[in-house]
């Protein structure tokens, strides 16, 4: 099962990596009416949450830049940013490097119990690394769809 999950990780993240390459930097900070966040936030948020769902839940040190939490953590929004967020190119590198670190880290660990069960904002409780990793694919897909909707909204104007 582990090889299948790793292939799925590569597929899901590969879609995200291809998408970020196609988005022009100059539109990445537009927040269209009806949206709370922009394209840049969504890509950064994918990296931020994935890091938590794989590494932090096991008490491991996070391997993404510390400022990702202030820019892209749950509950943040671009309207409240202080400072300059990473460029799309910088986020793309983080996403690609993260995929490699995750593939190396999860080898033989998918059934590893979390030190403390983790309950997300939706009230779902996870008990193993495999559960949090599998949920992260769903989370990433939701934000990829949001990025598509943002892009369509911006491009239609």
mmCIF file of N, CA and C in Angstrom, residues 5 8-9 20 29 42-43 49 54 63 70-71 85-86 89-90 94 101 106 108 110-111 120 129 142 144 151:
data_model
loop_
_atom_site.group_PDB
_atom_site.id
_atom_site.type_symbol
_atom_site.label_atom_id
_atom_site.label_comp_id
_atom_site.label_asym_id
_atom_site.label_seq_id
_atom_site.Cartn_x
_atom_site.Cartn_y
_atom_site.Cartn_z
ATOM 1 N N UNK A 5 0.447 4.906 -2.061
ATOM 2 C CA UNK A 5 0.275 6.207 -1.395
ATOM 3 C C UNK A 5 1.355 7.181 -1.854
ATOM 4 N N UNK A 8 0.473 8.400 -5.214
ATOM 5 C CA UNK A 8 -0.615 9.378 -5.108
ATOM 6 C C UNK A 8 -0.074 10.728 -4.641
ATOM 7 N N UNK A 9 0.846 10.725 -3.692
ATOM 8 C CA UNK A 9 1.503 11.962 -3.260
ATOM 9 C C UNK A 9 2.162 12.647 -4.453
ATOM 10 N N UNK A 20 1.283 25.888 -10.331
ATOM 11 C CA UNK A 20 1.976 27.089 -9.849
ATOM 12 C C UNK A 20 2.893 27.669 -10.932
ATOM 13 N N UNK A 29 -1.726 38.012 -6.245
ATOM 14 C CA UNK A 29 -2.166 38.682 -5.020
ATOM 15 C C UNK A 29 -3.555 39.316 -5.122
ATOM 16 N N UNK A 42 -3.103 30.500 -1.188
ATOM 17 C CA UNK A 42 -3.519 29.107 -1.315
ATOM 18 C C UNK A 42 -2.339 28.170 -1.558
ATOM 19 N N UNK A 43 -1.412 28.558 -2.417
ATOM 20 C CA UNK A 43 -0.228 27.713 -2.627
ATOM 21 C C UNK A 43 0.607 27.609 -1.351
ATOM 22 N N UNK A 49 0.162 23.598 5.642
ATOM 23 C CA UNK A 49 -0.669 22.563 6.254
ATOM 24 C C UNK A 49 -0.063 21.177 6.042
ATOM 25 N N UNK A 54 2.264 16.169 8.332
ATOM 26 C CA UNK A 54 3.249 15.095 8.211
ATOM 27 C C UNK A 54 4.299 15.170 9.314
ATOM 28 N N UNK A 63 10.181 21.789 8.179
ATOM 29 C CA UNK A 63 11.271 22.068 7.251
ATOM 30 C C UNK A 63 10.975 23.163 6.245
ATOM 31 N N UNK A 70 3.023 32.649 9.574
ATOM 32 C CA UNK A 70 2.397 33.978 9.679
ATOM 33 C C UNK A 70 1.692 34.389 8.391
ATOM 34 N N UNK A 71 2.197 33.951 7.255
ATOM 35 C CA UNK A 71 1.563 34.315 5.990
ATOM 36 C C UNK A 71 0.438 33.358 5.593
ATOM 37 N N UNK A 85 5.495 38.528 1.421
ATOM 38 C CA UNK A 85 5.405 37.061 1.368
ATOM 39 C C UNK A 85 6.355 36.501 0.318
ATOM 40 N N UNK A 86 6.624 35.205 0.380
ATOM 41 C CA UNK A 86 7.484 34.584 -0.636
ATOM 42 C C UNK A 86 6.856 34.690 -2.028
ATOM 43 N N UNK A 89 7.648 31.624 -7.214
ATOM 44 C CA UNK A 89 8.816 30.779 -7.516
ATOM 45 C C UNK A 89 9.404 30.187 -6.237
ATOM 46 N N UNK A 90 9.455 30.975 -5.181
ATOM 47 C CA UNK A 90 9.966 30.468 -3.900
ATOM 48 C C UNK A 90 9.024 29.413 -3.323
ATOM 49 N N UNK A 94 9.646 25.305 -2.424
ATOM 50 C CA UNK A 94 9.252 24.703 -1.140
ATOM 51 C C UNK A 94 8.346 23.502 -1.378
ATOM 52 N N UNK A 101 11.056 15.424 0.804
ATOM 53 C CA UNK A 101 11.250 15.171 2.238
ATOM 54 C C UNK A 101 10.170 14.245 2.781
ATOM 55 N N UNK A 106 8.229 9.251 5.296
ATOM 56 C CA UNK A 106 7.118 8.339 5.589
ATOM 57 C C UNK A 106 7.455 6.864 5.389
ATOM 58 N N UNK A 108 7.895 3.371 5.744
ATOM 59 C CA UNK A 108 7.696 2.454 6.852
ATOM 60 C C UNK A 108 7.028 3.054 8.085
ATOM 61 N N UNK A 110 3.779 4.851 7.995
ATOM 62 C CA UNK A 110 2.381 5.232 7.813
ATOM 63 C C UNK A 110 1.477 4.754 8.941
ATOM 64 N N UNK A 111 1.813 3.649 9.574
ATOM 65 C CA UNK A 111 0.991 3.130 10.680
ATOM 66 C C UNK A 111 1.449 3.671 12.037
ATOM 67 N N UNK A 120 -8.570 18.168 13.656
ATOM 68 C CA UNK A 120 -8.475 19.365 12.821
ATOM 69 C C UNK A 120 -9.666 20.289 13.063
ATOM 70 N N UNK A 129 0.088 8.630 11.349
ATOM 71 C CA UNK A 129 0.679 9.444 10.284
ATOM 72 C C UNK A 129 -0.026 9.182 8.961
ATOM 73 N N UNK A 142 -8.673 20.521 -2.392
ATOM 74 C CA UNK A 142 -9.615 21.622 -2.147
ATOM 75 C C UNK A 142 -8.988 22.968 -2.515
ATOM 76 N N UNK A 144 -6.365 23.481 -4.517
ATOM 77 C CA UNK A 144 -6.096 23.541 -5.957
ATOM 78 C C UNK A 144 -7.368 23.976 -6.689
ATOM 79 N N UNK A 151 -8.343 31.893 -10.347
ATOM 80 C CA UNK A 151 -7.757 32.199 -11.657
ATOM 81 C C UNK A 151 -8.854 32.523 -12.683
#
